[in-house]
Amino acid sequence: AQSVTQPDIHITVSEGASLELRCNYSYGATPYLFWYVQSPGQGLQLLLKYFSGDTLVQGIKGFEAEFKRSQSSFNLRKPSVHWSDAAEYFCAVASSGTYKYIFGTGTRLKVLA
Amino acid sequence: DGGITQSPKYLFRKEGQNVTLSCEQNLNHDAMYWYRQDPGQGLRLIYYSQIVNDFQKGDIAEGYSVSREKKESFPLTVTSAQKNPTAFYLCASSTQGADLYGYTFGSGTRLTVV
């Protein structure tokens, strides 16, 4: 069955520290992978996406993610976290030609001043 | 600016009532979606529509109904048959290339049963 796992429910980092949020997927075909961010009480905003080509993709707000097929992972990274990055982050996967996504359960990021 | 508008932002429902959540988009997107979000459960798909006058059930459609009479609009009705409707509801839209371009989300409606 298709699935997306975000193993960390909560992560706390200090402002200026590096960040890595984990995402593992289970998918038979070549996946289309996404990271979204959600501020409290708001909708989701697309950070970045991968569907082919270079396995390291750059997104908005200084985020990047690396697709590793051998590990079925698509981890999100940021070299230096800002207080405004505190939010919930969702990984999602879709297959080619489909309209339906499978979302992970989210990772809530707290940033310490 | 183009976007998705969900209204109201907060909605309270009494037991046994039907309520309708509005979702309007001016992005000229073909596809629209309704997701339910509960703490610790991520997003679960309720209904989606790829074209006008057509829609499909998602993973948790029971107790919900939708219509797609116009390209811009995809209202969701939470019926009295939905036993646990308290949640955050998100509407989204996409072009036909949702796998390539991703979704655009509205800002959500928080529904509470009183």
PDB file of C-alpha atoms in Angstrom:
ATOM      1  CA  ALA A   1       0.000   0.000   0.000  1.00  0.00           C
ATOM      2  CA  GLN A   2       1.099   3.522  -0.668  1.00  0.00           C
ATOM      3  CA  SER A   3       2.131   5.447   2.407  1.00  0.00           C
ATOM      4  CA  VAL A   4       4.124   8.372   3.675  1.00  0.00           C
ATOM      5  CA  THR A   5       5.824   8.364   7.052  1.00  0.00           C
ATOM      6  CA  GLN A   6       7.107  11.336   8.957  1.00  0.00           C
ATOM      7  CA  PRO A   7       8.778   9.719  11.969  1.00  0.00           C
ATOM      8  CA  ASP A   8       9.155  12.882  14.033  1.00  0.00           C
ATOM      9  CA  ILE A   9       5.967  14.372  15.439  1.00  0.00           C
ATOM     10  CA  HIS A  10       7.754  17.285  17.109  1.00  0.00           C
ATOM     11  CA  ILE A  11      11.202  18.782  16.567  1.00  0.00           C
ATOM     12  CA  THR A  12      12.770  21.647  18.501  1.00  0.00           C
ATOM     13  CA  VAL A  13      15.820  23.520  17.264  1.00  0.00           C
ATOM     14  CA  SER A  14      17.559  26.717  18.247  1.00  0.00           C
ATOM     15  CA  GLU A  15      17.438  29.702  15.945  1.00  0.00           C
ATOM     16  CA  GLY A  16      20.417  29.594  13.600  1.00  0.00           C
ATOM     17  CA  ALA A  17      20.841  25.834  13.887  1.00  0.00           C
ATOM     18  CA  SER A  18      20.482  23.480  10.950  1.00  0.00           C
ATOM     19  CA  LEU A  19      17.317  21.483  10.391  1.00  0.00           C
ATOM     20  CA  GLU A  20      16.444  18.154   8.826  1.00  0.00           C
ATOM     21  CA  LEU A  21      12.893  16.806   8.707  1.00  0.00           C
ATOM     22  CA  ARG A  22      12.513  13.208   7.672  1.00  0.00           C
ATOM     23  CA  CYS A  23      10.084  11.737   5.177  1.00  0.00           C
ATOM     24  CA  ASN A  24       9.913   8.124   3.998  1.00  0.00           C
ATOM     25  CA  TYR A  25       7.521   6.847   1.389  1.00  0.00           C
ATOM     26  CA  SER A  26       6.281   3.534   0.137  1.00  0.00           C
ATOM     27  CA  TYR A  27       5.331   3.655  -3.500  1.00  0.00           C
ATOM     28  CA  GLY A  28       5.534   1.200  -6.379  1.00  0.00           C
ATOM     29  CA  ALA A  29       5.974   3.658  -9.221  1.00  0.00           C
ATOM     30  CA  THR A  30       8.188   6.693  -9.571  1.00  0.00           C
ATOM     31  CA  PRO A  31       6.862   9.127  -6.992  1.00  0.00           C
ATOM     32  CA  TYR A  32       6.138  12.794  -7.259  1.00  0.00           C
ATOM     33  CA  LEU A  33       7.180  14.262  -3.914  1.00  0.00           C
ATOM     34  CA  PHE A  34       6.232  17.465  -2.157  1.00  0.00           C
ATOM     35  CA  TRP A  35       6.852  19.366   1.043  1.00  0.00           C
ATOM     36  CA  TYR A  36       4.240  21.785   2.357  1.00  0.00           C
ATOM     37  CA  VAL A  37       4.321  24.137   5.345  1.00  0.00           C
ATOM     38  CA  GLN A  38       1.354  25.157   7.481  1.00  0.00           C
ATOM     39  CA  SER A  39       1.271  28.059   9.923  1.00  0.00           C
ATOM     40  CA  PRO A  40      -1.237  27.762  12.786  1.00  0.00           C
ATOM     41  CA  GLY A  41      -4.831  28.118  11.622  1.00  0.00           C
ATOM     42  CA  GLN A  42      -3.818  28.532   8.014  1.00  0.00           C
ATOM     43  CA  GLY A  43      -3.773  26.526   4.822  1.00  0.00           C
ATOM     44  CA  LEU A  44      -0.744  24.744   3.406  1.00  0.00           C
ATOM     45  CA  GLN A  45       1.888  26.390   1.249  1.00  0.00           C
ATOM     46  CA  LEU A  46       4.043  24.487  -1.213  1.00  0.00           C
ATOM     47  CA  LEU A  47       7.743  24.617  -0.273  1.00  0.00           C
ATOM     48  CA  LEU A  48       9.213  22.447  -3.002  1.00  0.00           C
ATOM     49  CA  LYS A  49       8.577  19.480  -5.244  1.00  0.00           C
ATOM     50  CA  TYR A  50      10.453  16.710  -6.995  1.00  0.00           C
ATOM     51  CA  PHE A  51       9.379  14.661  -9.968  1.00  0.00           C
ATOM     52  CA  SER A  52      12.507  14.001 -12.009  1.00  0.00           C
ATOM     53  CA  GLY A  53      16.044  15.164 -12.693  1.00  0.00           C
ATOM     54  CA  ASP A  54      18.425  16.472 -10.081  1.00  0.00           C
ATOM     55  CA  THR A  55      17.746  14.714  -6.800  1.00  0.00           C
ATOM     56  CA  LEU A  56      18.533  17.830  -4.759  1.00  0.00           C
ATOM     57  CA  VAL A  57      15.743  20.369  -5.163  1.00  0.00           C
ATOM     58  CA  GLN A  58      15.605  23.927  -3.961  1.00  0.00           C
ATOM     59  CA  GLY A  59      12.480  25.529  -2.634  1.00  0.00           C
ATOM     60  CA  ILE A  60      11.220  28.748  -1.168  1.00  0.00           C
ATOM     61  CA  LYS A  61      12.333  30.261   2.139  1.00  0.00           C
ATOM     62  CA  GLY A  62      15.806  28.699   1.861  1.00  0.00           C
ATOM     63  CA  PHE A  63      14.628  25.087   2.105  1.00  0.00           C
ATOM     64  CA  GLU A  64      15.978  22.178   0.094  1.00  0.00           C
ATOM     65  CA  ALA A  65      15.205  18.479  -0.085  1.00  0.00           C
ATOM     66  CA  GLU A  66      17.065  15.443  -1.369  1.00  0.00           C
ATOM     67  CA  PHE A  67      15.405  12.486  -3.052  1.00  0.00           C
ATOM     68  CA  LYS A  68      17.114   9.178  -2.264  1.00  0.00           C
ATOM     69  CA  ARG A  69      15.500   6.329  -4.134  1.00  0.00           C
ATOM     70  CA  SER A  70      17.588   3.661  -2.403  1.00  0.00           C
ATOM     71  CA  GLN A  71      16.333   4.824   0.981  1.00  0.00           C
ATOM     72  CA  SER A  72      12.807   5.791  -0.145  1.00  0.00           C
ATOM     73  CA  SER A  73      13.367   9.152   1.495  1.00  0.00           C
ATOM     74  CA  PHE A  74      12.779  12.794   0.722  1.00  0.00           C
ATOM     75  CA  ASN A  75      14.186  14.725   3.680  1.00  0.00           C
ATOM     76  CA  LEU A  76      13.756  18.465   4.035  1.00  0.00           C
ATOM     77  CA  ARG A  77      16.723  20.576   5.134  1.00  0.00           C
ATOM     78  CA  LYS A  78      17.589  24.141   5.978  1.00  0.00           C
ATOM     79  CA  PRO A  79      21.110  25.291   6.917  1.00  0.00           C
ATOM     80  CA  SER A  80      20.027  27.977   9.398  1.00  0.00           C
ATOM     81  CA  VAL A  81      16.569  28.117  10.928  1.00  0.00           C
ATOM     82  CA  HIS A  82      14.767  31.393  11.586  1.00  0.00           C
ATOM     83  CA  TRP A  83      12.128  31.916  14.265  1.00  0.00           C
ATOM     84  CA  SER A  84       9.550  32.422  11.499  1.00  0.00           C
ATOM     85  CA  ASP A  85      10.092  28.826  10.354  1.00  0.00           C
ATOM     86  CA  ALA A  86       8.116  27.554  13.341  1.00  0.00           C
ATOM     87  CA  ALA A  87       5.183  25.736  11.756  1.00  0.00           C
ATOM     88  CA  GLU A  88       3.981  22.271  10.810  1.00  0.00           C
ATOM     89  CA  TYR A  89       5.557  20.563   7.836  1.00  0.00           C
ATOM     90  CA  PHE A  90       3.903  17.933   5.672  1.00  0.00           C
ATOM     91  CA  CYS A  91       5.445  15.557   3.184  1.00  0.00           C
ATOM     92  CA  ALA A  92       3.217  14.276   0.372  1.00  0.00           C
ATOM     93  CA  VAL A  93       3.491  11.842  -2.530  1.00  0.00           C
ATOM     94  CA  ALA A  94       1.534  11.458  -5.755  1.00  0.00           C
ATOM     95  CA  SER A  95       1.867   9.235  -8.790  1.00  0.00           C
ATOM     96  CA  SER A  96       2.068  10.388 -12.376  1.00  0.00           C
ATOM     97  CA  GLY A  97      -1.251  11.386 -13.844  1.00  0.00           C
ATOM     98  CA  THR A  98      -3.130  11.308 -10.566  1.00  0.00           C
ATOM     99  CA  TYR A  99      -4.879  14.103  -8.775  1.00  0.00           C
ATOM    100  CA  LYS A 100      -4.698  12.462  -5.388  1.00  0.00           C
ATOM    101  CA  TYR A 101      -1.959  12.939  -2.863  1.00  0.00           C
ATOM    102  CA  ILE A 102      -1.024  10.929   0.174  1.00  0.00           C
ATOM    103  CA  PHE A 103       0.050  13.153   3.034  1.00  0.00           C
ATOM    104  CA  GLY A 104       2.212  12.311   6.003  1.00  0.00           C
ATOM    105  CA  THR A 105       0.981  13.092   9.497  1.00  0.00           C
ATOM    106  CA  GLY A 106       3.190  16.154   9.795  1.00  0.00           C
ATOM    107  CA  THR A 107       6.133  17.346  11.879  1.00  0.00           C
ATOM    108  CA  ARG A 108       5.669  20.327  14.144  1.00  0.00           C
ATOM    109  CA  LEU A 109       8.760  22.524  14.349  1.00  0.00           C
ATOM    110  CA  LYS A 110       9.485  24.704  17.346  1.00  0.00           C
ATOM    111  CA  VAL A 111      12.269  27.264  17.174  1.00  0.00           C
ATOM    112  CA  LEU A 112      13.994  28.464  20.328  1.00  0.00           C
ATOM    113  CA  ALA A 113      15.293  32.023  20.445  1.00  0.00           C
TER     114      ALA A 113
ATOM    115  CA  ASP B   1      -4.609  38.277  -6.914  1.00  0.00           C
ATOM    116  CA  GLY B   2      -5.611  34.725  -7.740  1.00  0.00           C
ATOM    117  CA  GLY B   3      -6.334  32.341  -4.941  1.00  0.00           C
ATOM    118  CA  ILE B   4      -8.786  30.200  -3.033  1.00  0.00           C
ATOM    119  CA  THR B   5     -11.288  31.670  -0.618  1.00  0.00           C
ATOM    120  CA  GLN B   6     -12.859  29.553   2.079  1.00  0.00           C
ATOM    121  CA  SER B   7     -15.707  30.822   4.207  1.00  0.00           C
ATOM    122  CA  PRO B   8     -16.547  31.087   6.951  1.00  0.00           C
ATOM    123  CA  LYS B   9     -13.272  30.859   8.877  1.00  0.00           C
ATOM    124  CA  TYR B  10     -15.104  29.506  11.946  1.00  0.00           C
ATOM    125  CA  LEU B  11     -18.376  27.603  11.950  1.00  0.00           C
ATOM    126  CA  PHE B  12     -20.422  26.148  14.758  1.00  0.00           C
ATOM    127  CA  ARG B  13     -22.897  23.357  14.233  1.00  0.00           C
ATOM    128  CA  LYS B  14     -25.589  22.044  16.494  1.00  0.00           C
ATOM    129  CA  GLU B  15     -26.281  18.354  16.711  1.00  0.00           C
ATOM    130  CA  GLY B  16     -28.447  17.176  13.816  1.00  0.00           C
ATOM    131  CA  GLN B  17     -27.774  20.170  11.595  1.00  0.00           C
ATOM    132  CA  ASN B  18     -26.382  20.229   8.088  1.00  0.00           C
ATOM    133  CA  VAL B  19     -23.835  22.950   7.384  1.00  0.00           C
ATOM    134  CA  THR B  20     -22.201  24.039   4.147  1.00  0.00           C
ATOM    135  CA  LEU B  21     -18.611  25.204   3.776  1.00  0.00           C
ATOM    136  CA  SER B  22     -17.832  27.465   0.863  1.00  0.00           C
ATOM    137  CA  CYS B  23     -14.794  27.208  -1.418  1.00  0.00           C
ATOM    138  CA  GLU B  24     -14.235  29.544  -4.362  1.00  0.00           C
ATOM    139  CA  GLN B  25     -11.175  29.822  -6.603  1.00  0.00           C
ATOM    140  CA  ASN B  26     -10.232  32.303  -9.312  1.00  0.00           C
ATOM    141  CA  LEU B  27      -7.162  30.436 -10.531  1.00  0.00           C
ATOM    142  CA  ASN B  28      -8.964  28.802 -13.463  1.00  0.00           C
ATOM    143  CA  HIS B  29      -7.987  25.434 -12.018  1.00  0.00           C
ATOM    144  CA  ASP B  30      -9.842  22.380 -13.258  1.00  0.00           C
ATOM    145  CA  ALA B  31      -9.554  20.222 -10.158  1.00  0.00           C
ATOM    146  CA  MET B  32     -10.743  20.945  -6.635  1.00  0.00           C
ATOM    147  CA  TYR B  33     -10.473  18.987  -3.404  1.00  0.00           C
ATOM    148  CA  TRP B  34     -11.722  18.851   0.145  1.00  0.00           C
ATOM    149  CA  TYR B  35      -9.484  17.591   2.951  1.00  0.00           C
ATOM    150  CA  ARG B  36     -10.163  17.107   6.613  1.00  0.00           C
ATOM    151  CA  GLN B  37      -7.370  17.728   9.112  1.00  0.00           C
ATOM    152  CA  ASP B  38      -7.343  16.326  12.635  1.00  0.00           C
ATOM    153  CA  PRO B  39      -4.441  16.652  15.074  1.00  0.00           C
ATOM    154  CA  GLY B  40      -1.860  13.925  14.544  1.00  0.00           C
ATOM    155  CA  GLN B  41      -3.648  12.472  11.516  1.00  0.00           C
ATOM    156  CA  GLY B  42      -2.445  14.663   8.695  1.00  0.00           C
ATOM    157  CA  LEU B  43      -4.827  15.401   5.845  1.00  0.00           C
ATOM    158  CA  ARG B  44      -7.483  12.984   4.689  1.00  0.00           C
ATOM    159  CA  LEU B  45      -9.275  13.357   1.370  1.00  0.00           C
ATOM    160  CA  ILE B  46     -13.059  13.732   1.534  1.00  0.00           C
ATOM    161  CA  TYR B  47     -14.071  14.452  -2.068  1.00  0.00           C
ATOM    162  CA  TYR B  48     -12.436  15.690  -5.225  1.00  0.00           C
ATOM    163  CA  SER B  49     -13.595  16.953  -8.594  1.00  0.00           C
ATOM    164  CA  GLN B  50     -11.606  17.002 -11.803  1.00  0.00           C
ATOM    165  CA  ILE B  51     -14.211  18.749 -13.962  1.00  0.00           C
ATOM    166  CA  VAL B  52     -17.509  20.539 -13.612  1.00  0.00           C
ATOM    167  CA  ASN B  53     -20.517  18.326 -12.823  1.00  0.00           C
ATOM    168  CA  ASP B  54     -18.306  15.423 -11.814  1.00  0.00           C
ATOM    169  CA  PHE B  55     -16.787  14.433  -8.483  1.00  0.00           C
ATOM    170  CA  GLN B  56     -15.416  11.348  -6.735  1.00  0.00           C
ATOM    171  CA  LYS B  57     -15.365  10.121  -3.186  1.00  0.00           C
ATOM    172  CA  GLY B  58     -12.135  10.241  -1.313  1.00  0.00           C
ATOM    173  CA  ASP B  59     -11.087   8.150   1.659  1.00  0.00           C
ATOM    174  CA  ILE B  60     -13.588   9.520   4.196  1.00  0.00           C
ATOM    175  CA  ALA B  61     -16.667  10.616   2.201  1.00  0.00           C
ATOM    176  CA  GLU B  62     -19.302   9.205   4.547  1.00  0.00           C
ATOM    177  CA  GLY B  63     -21.444  11.958   6.064  1.00  0.00           C
ATOM    178  CA  TYR B  64     -20.347  14.556   3.509  1.00  0.00           C
ATOM    179  CA  SER B  65     -21.704  15.741   0.172  1.00  0.00           C
ATOM    180  CA  VAL B  66     -20.434  18.089  -2.538  1.00  0.00           C
ATOM    181  CA  SER B  67     -21.477  19.710  -5.794  1.00  0.00           C
ATOM    182  CA  ARG B  68     -19.526  21.171  -8.700  1.00  0.00           C
ATOM    183  CA  GLU B  69     -21.922  23.247 -10.757  1.00  0.00           C
ATOM    184  CA  LYS B  70     -19.335  25.884 -11.609  1.00  0.00           C
ATOM    185  CA  LYS B  71     -15.629  25.617 -12.253  1.00  0.00           C
ATOM    186  CA  GLU B  72     -14.923  28.217  -9.581  1.00  0.00           C
ATOM    187  CA  SER B  73     -16.952  26.703  -6.773  1.00  0.00           C
ATOM    188  CA  PHE B  74     -16.862  23.429  -4.804  1.00  0.00           C
ATOM    189  CA  PRO B  75     -19.028  23.646  -1.669  1.00  0.00           C
ATOM    190  CA  LEU B  76     -18.908  20.931   0.975  1.00  0.00           C
ATOM    191  CA  THR B  77     -21.948  19.999   3.067  1.00  0.00           C
ATOM    192  CA  VAL B  78     -21.365  18.305   6.372  1.00  0.00           C
ATOM    193  CA  THR B  79     -24.534  16.356   7.049  1.00  0.00           C
ATOM    194  CA  SER B  80     -26.034  15.163  10.298  1.00  0.00           C
ATOM    195  CA  ALA B  81     -24.831  11.685   9.337  1.00  0.00           C
ATOM    196  CA  GLN B  82     -21.241  12.751  10.040  1.00  0.00           C
ATOM    197  CA  LYS B  83     -20.879  11.712  13.656  1.00  0.00           C
ATOM    198  CA  ASN B  84     -17.652  13.491  14.458  1.00  0.00           C
ATOM    199  CA  PRO B  85     -17.490  16.621  12.301  1.00  0.00           C
ATOM    200  CA  THR B  86     -15.341  18.780  14.550  1.00  0.00           C
ATOM    201  CA  ALA B  87     -12.174  19.368  12.509  1.00  0.00           C
ATOM    202  CA  PHE B  88     -10.269  21.786  10.318  1.00  0.00           C
ATOM    203  CA  TYR B  89     -11.426  21.628   6.687  1.00  0.00           C
ATOM    204  CA  LEU B  90      -9.153  22.582   3.833  1.00  0.00           C
ATOM    205  CA  CYS B  91     -10.100  23.199   0.233  1.00  0.00           C
ATOM    206  CA  ALA B  92      -7.488  22.982  -2.512  1.00  0.00           C
ATOM    207  CA  SER B  93      -7.295  23.293  -6.252  1.00  0.00           C
ATOM    208  CA  SER B  94      -4.881  22.286  -8.980  1.00  0.00           C
ATOM    209  CA  THR B  95      -4.334  22.371 -12.696  1.00  0.00           C
ATOM    210  CA  GLN B  96      -4.595  19.117 -14.567  1.00  0.00           C
ATOM    211  CA  GLY B  97      -0.954  18.643 -13.713  1.00  0.00           C
ATOM    212  CA  ALA B  98      -1.419  18.308  -9.971  1.00  0.00           C
ATOM    213  CA  ASP B  99       1.363  15.744  -9.886  1.00  0.00           C
ATOM    214  CA  LEU B 100       3.785  18.266 -11.364  1.00  0.00           C
ATOM    215  CA  TYR B 101       2.622  21.573  -9.945  1.00  0.00           C
ATOM    216  CA  GLY B 102       1.089  20.777  -6.607  1.00  0.00           C
ATOM    217  CA  TYR B 103      -1.987  22.104  -4.885  1.00  0.00           C
ATOM    218  CA  THR B 104      -3.034  25.612  -3.950  1.00  0.00           C
ATOM    219  CA  PHE B 105      -4.790  25.597  -0.577  1.00  0.00           C
ATOM    220  CA  GLY B 106      -7.349  27.886   0.988  1.00  0.00           C
ATOM    221  CA  SER B 107      -6.913  29.127   4.546  1.00  0.00           C
ATOM    222  CA  GLY B 108      -9.379  26.651   5.989  1.00  0.00           C
ATOM    223  CA  THR B 109     -12.632  26.493   7.945  1.00  0.00           C
ATOM    224  CA  ARG B 110     -12.682  25.312  11.536  1.00  0.00           C
ATOM    225  CA  LEU B 111     -15.928  23.501  12.277  1.00  0.00           C
ATOM    226  CA  THR B 112     -16.998  22.870  15.848  1.00  0.00           C
ATOM    227  CA  VAL B 113     -20.030  20.961  17.075  1.00  0.00           C
ATOM    228  CA  VAL B 114     -21.754  22.658  20.006  1.00  0.00           C
TER     229      VAL B 114
END
